[in-house]
XYZ file of C-alpha atoms in Angstrom:
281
model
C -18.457 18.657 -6.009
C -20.976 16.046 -8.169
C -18.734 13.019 -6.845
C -20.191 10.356 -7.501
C -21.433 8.322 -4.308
C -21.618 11.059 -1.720
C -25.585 10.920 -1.218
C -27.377 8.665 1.044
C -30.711 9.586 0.748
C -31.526 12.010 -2.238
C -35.132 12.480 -0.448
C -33.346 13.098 2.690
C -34.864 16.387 3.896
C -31.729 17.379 6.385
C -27.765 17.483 5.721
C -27.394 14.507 7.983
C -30.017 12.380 6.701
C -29.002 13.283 2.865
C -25.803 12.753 3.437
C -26.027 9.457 6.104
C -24.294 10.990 8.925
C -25.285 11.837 12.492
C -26.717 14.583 13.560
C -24.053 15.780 15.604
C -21.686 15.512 12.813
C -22.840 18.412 10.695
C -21.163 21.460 11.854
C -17.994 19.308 12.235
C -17.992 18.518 8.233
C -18.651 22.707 7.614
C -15.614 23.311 9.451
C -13.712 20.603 6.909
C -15.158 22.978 4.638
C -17.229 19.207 2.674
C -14.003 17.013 2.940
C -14.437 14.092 1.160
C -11.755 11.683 3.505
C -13.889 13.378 5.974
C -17.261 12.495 5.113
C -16.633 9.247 3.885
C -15.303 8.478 8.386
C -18.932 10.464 9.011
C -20.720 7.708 6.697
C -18.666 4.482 8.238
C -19.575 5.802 11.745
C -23.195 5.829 10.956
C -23.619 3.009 9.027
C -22.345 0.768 11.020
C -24.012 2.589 14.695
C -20.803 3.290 15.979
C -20.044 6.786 18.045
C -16.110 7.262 17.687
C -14.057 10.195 19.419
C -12.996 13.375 17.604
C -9.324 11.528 18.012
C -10.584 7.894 16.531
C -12.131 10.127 13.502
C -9.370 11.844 12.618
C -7.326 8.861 12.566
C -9.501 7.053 10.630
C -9.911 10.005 8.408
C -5.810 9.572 7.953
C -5.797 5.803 6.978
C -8.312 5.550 4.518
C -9.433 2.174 5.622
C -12.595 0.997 3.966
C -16.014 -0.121 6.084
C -15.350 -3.740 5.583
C -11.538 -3.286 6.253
C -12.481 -1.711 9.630
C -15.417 -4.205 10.341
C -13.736 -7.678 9.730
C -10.733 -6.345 12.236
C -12.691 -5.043 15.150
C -14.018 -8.950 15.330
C -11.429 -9.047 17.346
C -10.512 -6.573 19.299
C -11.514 -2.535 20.168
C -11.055 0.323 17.421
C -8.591 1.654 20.218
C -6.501 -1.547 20.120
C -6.577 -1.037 15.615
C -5.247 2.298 15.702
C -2.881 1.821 17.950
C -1.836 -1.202 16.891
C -1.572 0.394 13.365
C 0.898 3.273 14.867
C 2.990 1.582 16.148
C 3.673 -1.078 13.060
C 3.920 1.980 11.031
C 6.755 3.700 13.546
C 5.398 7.094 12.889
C 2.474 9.244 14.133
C -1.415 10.093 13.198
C -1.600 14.007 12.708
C 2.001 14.930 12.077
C 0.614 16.445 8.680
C 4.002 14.855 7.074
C 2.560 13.220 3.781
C 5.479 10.523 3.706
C 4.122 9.675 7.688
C 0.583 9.738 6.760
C 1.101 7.132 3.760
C 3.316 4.835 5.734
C 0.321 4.593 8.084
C -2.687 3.752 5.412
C 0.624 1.239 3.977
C 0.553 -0.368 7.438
C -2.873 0.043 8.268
C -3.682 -2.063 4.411
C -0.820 -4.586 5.350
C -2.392 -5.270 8.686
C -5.533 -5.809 8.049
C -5.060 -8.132 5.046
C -2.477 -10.047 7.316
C -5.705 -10.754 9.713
C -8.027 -11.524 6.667
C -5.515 -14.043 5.559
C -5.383 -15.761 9.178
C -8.918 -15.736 9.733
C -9.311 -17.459 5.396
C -6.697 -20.124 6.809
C -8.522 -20.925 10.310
C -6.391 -20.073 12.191
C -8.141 -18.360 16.072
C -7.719 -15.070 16.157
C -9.066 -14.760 19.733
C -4.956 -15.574 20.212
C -3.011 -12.664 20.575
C 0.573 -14.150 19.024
C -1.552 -14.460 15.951
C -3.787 -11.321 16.644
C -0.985 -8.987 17.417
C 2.731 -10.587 15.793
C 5.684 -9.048 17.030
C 7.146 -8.545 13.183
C 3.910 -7.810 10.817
C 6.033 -7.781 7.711
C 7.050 -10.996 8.348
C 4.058 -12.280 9.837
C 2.329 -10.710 6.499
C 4.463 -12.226 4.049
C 4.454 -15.700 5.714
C 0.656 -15.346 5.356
C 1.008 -14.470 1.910
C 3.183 -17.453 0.934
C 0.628 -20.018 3.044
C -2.090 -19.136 1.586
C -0.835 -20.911 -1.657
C 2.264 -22.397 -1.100
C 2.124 -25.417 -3.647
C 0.854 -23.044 -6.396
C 3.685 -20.388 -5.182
C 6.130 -22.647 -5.408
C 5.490 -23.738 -8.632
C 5.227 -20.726 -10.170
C 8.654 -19.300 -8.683
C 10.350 -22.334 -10.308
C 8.770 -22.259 -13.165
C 10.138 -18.232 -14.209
C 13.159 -18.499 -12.734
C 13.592 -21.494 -15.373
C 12.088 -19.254 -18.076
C 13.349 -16.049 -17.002
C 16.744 -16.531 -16.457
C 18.180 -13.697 -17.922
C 16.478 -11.348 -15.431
C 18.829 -12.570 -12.486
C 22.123 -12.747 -14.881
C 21.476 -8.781 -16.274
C 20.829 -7.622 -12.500
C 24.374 -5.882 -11.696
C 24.478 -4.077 -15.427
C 20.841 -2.644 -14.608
C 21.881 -1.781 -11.045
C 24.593 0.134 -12.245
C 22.721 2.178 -14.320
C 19.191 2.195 -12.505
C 19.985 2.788 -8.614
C 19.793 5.529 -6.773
C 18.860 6.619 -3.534
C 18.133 9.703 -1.077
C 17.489 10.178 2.711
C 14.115 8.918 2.442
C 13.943 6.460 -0.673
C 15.607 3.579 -2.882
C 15.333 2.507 -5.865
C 17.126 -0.281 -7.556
C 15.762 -2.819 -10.643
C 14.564 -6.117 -9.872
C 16.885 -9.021 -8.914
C 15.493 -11.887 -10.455
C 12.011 -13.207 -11.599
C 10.948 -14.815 -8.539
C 11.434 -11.230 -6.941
C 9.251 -9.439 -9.413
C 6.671 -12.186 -8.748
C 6.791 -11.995 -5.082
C 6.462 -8.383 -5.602
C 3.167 -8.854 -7.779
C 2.063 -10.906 -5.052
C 3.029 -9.099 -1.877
C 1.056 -5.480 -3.190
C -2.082 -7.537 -4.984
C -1.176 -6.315 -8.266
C -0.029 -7.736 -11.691
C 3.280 -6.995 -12.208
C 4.482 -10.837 -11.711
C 2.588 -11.937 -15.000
C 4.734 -13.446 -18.045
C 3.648 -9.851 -19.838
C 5.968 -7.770 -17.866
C 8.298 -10.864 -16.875
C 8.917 -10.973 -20.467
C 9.719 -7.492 -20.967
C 12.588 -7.246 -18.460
C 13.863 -10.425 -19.689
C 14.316 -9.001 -23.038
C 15.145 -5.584 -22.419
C 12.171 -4.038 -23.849
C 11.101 -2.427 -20.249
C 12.279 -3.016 -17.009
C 10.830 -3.389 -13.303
C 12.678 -1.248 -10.323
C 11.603 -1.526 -6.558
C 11.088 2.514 -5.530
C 10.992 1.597 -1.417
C 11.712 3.111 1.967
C 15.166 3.478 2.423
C 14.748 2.708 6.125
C 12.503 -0.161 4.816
C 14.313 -1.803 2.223
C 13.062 -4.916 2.475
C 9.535 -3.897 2.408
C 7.567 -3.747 -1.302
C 6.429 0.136 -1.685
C 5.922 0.818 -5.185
C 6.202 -0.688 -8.317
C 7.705 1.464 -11.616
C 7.975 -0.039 -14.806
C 10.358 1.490 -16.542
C 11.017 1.771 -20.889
C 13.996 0.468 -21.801
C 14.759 2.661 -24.553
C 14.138 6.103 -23.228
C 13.754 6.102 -19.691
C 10.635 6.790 -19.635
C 8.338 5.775 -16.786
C 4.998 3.283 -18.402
C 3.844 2.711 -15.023
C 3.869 3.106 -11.534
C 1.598 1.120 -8.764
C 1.850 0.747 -4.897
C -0.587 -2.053 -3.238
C -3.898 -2.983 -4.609
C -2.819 -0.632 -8.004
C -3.188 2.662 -6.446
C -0.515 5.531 -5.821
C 0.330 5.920 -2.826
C 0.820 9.743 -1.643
C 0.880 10.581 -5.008
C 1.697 14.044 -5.648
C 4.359 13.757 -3.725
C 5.995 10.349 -4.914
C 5.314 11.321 -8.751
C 7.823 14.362 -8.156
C 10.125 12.323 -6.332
C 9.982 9.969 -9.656
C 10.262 12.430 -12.160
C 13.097 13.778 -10.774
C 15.186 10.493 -10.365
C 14.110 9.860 -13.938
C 15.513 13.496 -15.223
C 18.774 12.680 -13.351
C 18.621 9.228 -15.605
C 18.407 11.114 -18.479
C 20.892 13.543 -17.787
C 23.423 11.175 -16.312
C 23.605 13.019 -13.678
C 25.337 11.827 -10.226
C 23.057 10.178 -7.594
């Protein structure tokens, strides 16, 4: 499909050559019928001399983990023990073909493996399994999170909620108008400015800059938490919505990119239509 990346070896007189995957691989990616989640497992595998089960594959293949992502975490323990690990955070299980399932598990699978980059950046052994494997990895992420710069952190969170005030006093008016929720989501507009800074900070993107702090402070646009409903507490996505239309500007999950997003850009144009239309939640 001319994406861009794909090739290996442009010379490469075989499939698995010009494409960097093993031999044995080939007639597995004709039966995918060229899948591109698919072949990009096939490439890892190879590159890095590894020989992974049909099982191990398909998981990986589900998570979307990146080479260095899956390198830097097997330092310390078996691909087995990752995966695992990674379903049972999540709470839900590889394969199920459920989309919402599928992105909780590369959302865990991301949150995990940053959680053991951080430990390993603050020296901190990783040989020990109450830091290797932490009972609560939201917690044990966001703790990580908040170490790695505390100082700065803490400066900066007293520093907007100084200058930023009105976001925390205009919280129950926006809630009022902006929540909702379903079986399987909530939304709800930001609390105060140290929340939309934490939440900048928590998915590695750059919603907690003065820009958009300074847009819900003055009512130009305004920044709702779309997350689990089961999760509440957890960061999901990010939606920046206009003030003066209801009209979505933005939407971002971790590291800016949307997760499952077919699916969640349905889910938020229909919550916005029932803004709109006043409808009931």
């Amino acid at each position: 499909k001319c994406q861009y990346g794909i090739v290996a070896n442009e010379n490469g007189k075989t499939m698995n050559t010009f494409l960097g995957i093993r031999k044995q691989r080939v007639r597995q990616l004709k039966e995918s019928r060229g899948d591109l989640d698919i072949l990009k497992v096939m490439q890892m595998e190879y590159r890095m001399g590894a020989v992974w089960t049909d099982e191990q594959f398909a998981h990986l293949a589900e998570l979307h983990l990146e080479r260095g992502q899956i390198e830097s975490a097997i330092e310390y323990m078996s691909l087995q023990q990752l995966l695992n690990r990674i379903e049972k955070y999540a709470g839900c299980e590889y394969g199920t073909g459920c989309s919402s399932a599928s992105h909780r598990l590369q959302s865990t699978a991301t949150t995990y493996v940053d959680y053991l980059n951080m430990r390993r950046e603050l020296g901190y052994d990783l040989s020990n399994m109450i830091y290797q494997y932490p009972r609560d990895l939201k917690a044990a992420h966001d703790r990580m999170v908040m170490e790695s710069n505390q100082k700065e952190m803490d400066k900066r969170l007293k520093e907007v909620k100084e200058k930023f005030s009105g976001i925390r006093k205009q919280y129950r008016k926006l809630r009022k108008k902006y929540y909702y929720e379903d079986e399987e989501y909530i939304i709800r507009p930001a609390r105060s400015a140290e929340e939309i800074v934490m939440e900048g900070r928590l998915l590695h993107h750059c919603v907690g800059g003065d820009t958009y702090l300074s847009r819900h402070d003055t009512g130009t646009s305004y920044i709702l938490m779309l997350r689990f409903r089961e999760d509440a507490d957890n960061p999901y996505i990010t939606v920046e919505i206009d003030a003066s239309n209801d009209r979505i500007r933005q939407w971002y999950g971790a590291y800016d990119k949307k997760p499952d997003q077919k699916h969640m850009q349905e889910w938020i144009d229909q919550y916005v239509y029932k803004l709109q239309n006043n409808l009931p939640a």
